[in-house]
Amino acid sequence: MACRGSWCDGEEPMWFCRPRALRASSVVGLVWTRGCIMGLVKGKPSPTGKRPAKGPRDLDALLLDLEDEDSGVRRAAVRALAHQEAANPVVAGALCDRLDEERSPSVRAVLFTALIRLASPEVAGRLAMLLRSDDAPLRNGAIEALQAMPEAVTPHLRRLLTDPDSDIRIFAVNILGALSLAEAPDLLAEVLTNDDHVNVCGAAVDALAEVGTPNHIEILEGVRVRFAGDGFMTFAIDTALRRIRGH
């Protein structure tokens, strides 16, 4: 009976057929199939030599990847989690938790970008907690992120502007000064009226120089009187008044 296998010519009257010439480099073995000897051919390697791309990871797997020792795995997990819109509360909390522990600058940068994308009052509240960190790069990253989410940070501004810690109040003024908020000038005016710390008021004067109106001139003159002996404050107020008056 003639073999119908693809490796024979179909005309040999033996009970099995011999394979045609096989290249040794492509054959790894011979097997019996339907009375014919068939060669096993090696699969061709990927042109790039890379592993096939993995399919989408589920949420639980991505959350576990946040704890991976490989910073590249953590970065990839952060980017993927930022697109898990249906799970925002869970994802935002996990990313904030990771930010508290992350030491890799590149992963931190991706975390901040992801949290800005997921901007919410809850995220802003967690970032505001980092203003108390002794880690300057982490603290500065939090300030920049908060400046990029005006609607999310607005509910926290009054609390931050009246915080017992003068450093937190200064950070809050810097954040407020960078926001395009209609209420920013009046909030800064409140700081100048109620805060007695010279550095906080100095930051508020600098910010008001950018967004103040003629309605704030009287307040600035009052600050000049309160800090009459401070040369820097006098200079800052003069600069702010010139800008507000358009000189």
Coordinates of C-alpha atoms in Angstrom, one line a residue:
M1 CA 0.0 0.0 0.0
A2 CA 1.4 3.3 -1.0
C3 CA 2.1 5.8 1.8
R4 CA 0.3 9.1 1.7
G5 CA 2.7 10.8 4.1
S6 CA 4.2 14.0 3.0
W7 CA 7.7 12.6 3.4
C8 CA 7.4 9.9 0.7
D9 CA 6.8 9.7 -3.0
G10 CA 3.7 7.5 -2.7
E11 CA 5.0 4.9 -5.2
E12 CA 7.2 2.6 -3.0
P13 CA 5.4 -0.8 -2.6
M14 CA 6.9 -1.5 0.9
W15 CA 4.9 -1.6 4.1
F16 CA 6.7 1.5 5.1
C17 CA 8.4 4.2 3.1
R18 CA 11.7 5.8 3.6
P19 CA 11.8 9.5 4.1
R20 CA 13.4 11.6 1.5
A21 CA 16.6 13.4 2.3
L22 CA 16.2 15.3 5.5
R23 CA 18.4 18.0 6.6
A24 CA 20.1 17.0 9.9
S25 CA 19.9 20.6 11.1
S26 CA 16.1 20.6 11.0
V27 CA 15.2 17.1 12.1
V28 CA 15.3 16.1 15.7
G29 CA 13.9 12.6 15.5
L30 CA 11.7 10.1 13.6
V31 CA 8.3 8.8 14.6
W32 CA 5.8 6.3 13.2
T33 CA 2.6 7.6 11.9
R34 CA 0.1 5.6 9.8
G35 CA 2.8 3.3 8.8
C36 CA 5.2 6.0 7.7
I37 CA 8.4 7.3 9.2
M38 CA 7.9 11.0 9.9
G39 CA 10.5 13.5 10.9
L40 CA 10.1 16.0 13.8
V41 CA 11.2 19.4 12.6
K42 CA 12.5 22.0 15.1
G43 CA 10.3 25.0 15.5
K44 CA 11.9 28.2 14.1
P45 CA 13.1 30.6 16.7
S46 CA 11.6 34.0 17.0
P47 CA 13.4 36.5 14.7
T48 CA 14.1 38.7 17.7
G49 CA 15.0 35.9 20.0
K50 CA 12.5 37.2 22.6
R51 CA 9.8 35.3 24.4
P52 CA 6.3 35.7 23.0
A53 CA 4.4 38.6 24.6
K54 CA 2.3 37.8 27.6
G55 CA -1.4 38.4 27.7
P56 CA -3.0 41.0 29.9
R57 CA -2.4 40.5 33.6
D58 CA -5.4 40.4 35.9
L59 CA -5.7 42.9 38.8
D60 CA -4.5 40.6 41.5
A61 CA -1.4 39.6 39.5
L62 CA -0.6 43.3 38.9
L63 CA -1.0 44.1 42.6
L64 CA 1.4 41.4 43.4
D65 CA 3.9 42.7 40.8
L66 CA 4.1 45.9 42.8
E67 CA 6.1 44.0 45.4
D68 CA 8.4 42.3 42.9
E69 CA 12.1 42.7 43.5
D70 CA 12.7 43.7 39.8
S71 CA 12.1 47.4 39.4
G72 CA 11.2 46.8 35.7
V73 CA 8.3 44.5 36.8
R74 CA 7.1 47.1 39.3
R75 CA 7.2 49.9 36.6
A76 CA 5.2 47.8 34.2
A77 CA 2.7 46.9 36.9
V78 CA 2.2 50.6 37.8
R79 CA 1.6 51.5 34.1
A80 CA -0.9 48.7 33.7
L81 CA -2.7 49.5 37.0
A82 CA -3.1 53.2 36.0
H83 CA -5.5 51.9 33.2
Q84 CA -7.6 49.8 35.5
E85 CA -10.4 52.4 35.6
A86 CA -13.0 50.1 37.0
A87 CA -10.9 49.5 40.1
N88 CA -9.8 53.1 40.8
P89 CA -10.3 53.0 44.6
V90 CA -8.4 49.8 45.0
V91 CA -5.7 50.7 42.5
A92 CA -5.2 54.2 43.9
G93 CA -4.8 52.9 47.4
A94 CA -2.3 50.3 46.2
L95 CA -0.2 52.8 44.3
C96 CA -0.2 55.2 47.2
D97 CA 0.9 52.4 49.5
R98 CA 3.7 51.5 47.1
L99 CA 4.8 55.1 46.9
D100 CA 5.3 55.1 50.7
E101 CA 7.9 52.3 50.3
E102 CA 9.4 52.7 46.8
R103 CA 13.1 53.6 46.7
S104 CA 13.7 53.4 42.9
P105 CA 13.6 56.9 41.4
S106 CA 12.3 55.6 38.1
V107 CA 9.5 53.7 39.7
R108 CA 8.6 56.7 41.8
A109 CA 8.3 58.8 38.7
V110 CA 5.9 56.4 37.1
L111 CA 3.9 56.2 40.4
F112 CA 3.5 59.9 40.5
T113 CA 2.4 60.0 36.8
A114 CA -0.1 57.2 37.5
L115 CA -1.5 59.0 40.5
I116 CA -1.9 62.2 38.6
R117 CA -3.9 60.3 36.0
L118 CA -6.1 58.8 38.7
A119 CA -6.4 62.2 40.4
S120 CA -9.1 62.3 43.1
P121 CA -9.5 63.9 46.5
E122 CA -8.5 60.6 48.1
V123 CA -5.3 60.5 46.1
A124 CA -4.6 64.1 46.9
G125 CA -5.1 63.4 50.6
R126 CA -2.5 60.6 50.5
L127 CA -0.1 62.7 48.6
A128 CA -0.5 65.6 51.1
M129 CA 0.7 63.3 53.8
L130 CA 4.0 63.0 52.0
L131 CA 4.6 66.7 52.6
R132 CA 5.8 65.7 56.1
S133 CA 8.4 63.3 54.7
D134 CA 12.0 63.8 55.4
D135 CA 12.8 62.4 52.0
A136 CA 13.2 65.6 49.9
P137 CA 12.8 64.0 46.4
L138 CA 9.6 62.2 47.6
R139 CA 8.3 65.4 49.2
N140 CA 9.0 67.5 46.1
G141 CA 7.4 64.8 43.9
A142 CA 4.3 65.0 46.0
I143 CA 4.2 68.8 45.7
E144 CA 4.5 68.7 41.9
A145 CA 1.8 66.0 41.7
L146 CA -0.6 68.0 43.8
Q147 CA 0.1 71.1 41.6
A148 CA -1.0 68.9 38.6
M149 CA -4.4 68.0 40.1
P150 CA -6.1 71.3 41.1
E151 CA -9.7 69.9 41.5
A152 CA -8.5 67.0 43.6
V153 CA -6.3 69.1 45.9
T154 CA -8.7 72.0 46.4
P155 CA -10.7 70.3 49.2
H156 CA -7.5 70.0 51.2
L157 CA -6.0 73.4 50.8
R158 CA -7.6 75.2 53.7
R159 CA -6.5 72.5 56.1
L160 CA -3.0 72.6 54.7
L161 CA -2.8 76.4 54.8
T162 CA -3.7 76.3 58.6
D163 CA -1.5 73.4 59.5
P164 CA 0.4 73.8 62.8
D165 CA 3.6 73.0 61.0
S166 CA 4.9 76.2 59.2
D167 CA 6.7 74.1 56.6
I168 CA 3.5 72.4 55.6
R169 CA 1.9 75.9 55.3
I170 CA 4.7 77.0 53.1
F171 CA 4.3 73.9 50.9
A172 CA 0.6 74.6 50.7
V173 CA 1.2 78.2 49.6
N174 CA 3.6 77.0 46.9
I175 CA 1.0 74.5 45.7
L176 CA -1.8 77.2 45.7
G177 CA 0.4 79.7 43.9
A178 CA 0.8 77.2 41.0
L179 CA -2.9 76.5 40.6
S180 CA -5.2 78.4 38.2
L181 CA -7.9 78.7 40.8
A182 CA -10.3 81.7 40.9
E183 CA -10.1 81.6 44.7
A184 CA -6.3 81.5 44.9
P185 CA -5.8 85.3 45.4
D186 CA -8.3 85.5 48.2
L187 CA -6.9 82.4 49.9
L188 CA -3.4 83.9 49.7
A189 CA -4.8 87.1 51.2
E190 CA -6.2 85.2 54.1
V191 CA -2.8 83.7 54.8
L192 CA -1.2 87.2 54.8
T193 CA -3.9 88.4 57.2
N194 CA -3.9 85.5 59.6
D195 CA -0.4 83.9 59.6
D196 CA 2.3 85.4 61.7
H197 CA 5.2 83.3 60.4
V198 CA 7.5 85.4 58.3
N199 CA 8.5 82.6 55.9
V200 CA 4.9 81.6 55.3
C201 CA 3.9 85.2 54.6
G202 CA 7.0 85.6 52.4
A203 CA 5.9 82.7 50.2
A204 CA 2.3 84.1 50.1
V205 CA 3.6 87.5 49.0
D206 CA 5.6 85.9 46.2
A207 CA 2.6 83.9 45.1
L208 CA 0.3 86.9 45.3
A209 CA 2.7 88.9 43.1
E210 CA 1.6 86.5 40.2
V211 CA -2.1 86.4 40.8
G212 CA -3.0 89.4 43.0
T213 CA -5.3 92.3 42.0
P214 CA -5.4 96.0 43.1
N215 CA -7.9 94.8 45.8
H216 CA -4.9 93.2 47.6
I217 CA -2.7 96.3 47.8
E218 CA -4.0 97.3 51.2
I219 CA -3.3 93.8 52.6
L220 CA 0.3 93.9 51.3
E221 CA 0.9 97.3 52.8
G222 CA -0.4 95.9 56.1
V223 CA 2.1 93.0 55.9
R224 CA 4.9 95.6 55.3
V225 CA 4.0 97.2 58.6
R226 CA 3.9 93.9 60.5
F227 CA 7.4 92.9 59.2
A228 CA 8.9 96.4 59.0
G229 CA 12.3 95.2 60.1
D230 CA 12.6 92.4 57.5
G231 CA 14.5 93.6 54.5
F232 CA 13.6 90.5 52.4
M233 CA 9.9 91.0 53.1
T234 CA 10.1 94.7 52.2
F235 CA 11.7 93.8 48.9
A236 CA 9.2 91.0 48.2
I237 CA 6.3 93.4 48.9
D238 CA 7.7 96.1 46.7
T239 CA 8.1 93.6 43.9
A240 CA 4.5 92.3 44.3
L241 CA 3.1 95.9 44.3
R242 CA 4.9 96.8 41.1
R243 CA 3.6 93.8 39.3
I244 CA 0.0 94.3 40.6
R245 CA 0.1 98.0 39.6
G246 CA 1.6 97.0 36.2
H247 CA 4.8 98.9 36.6

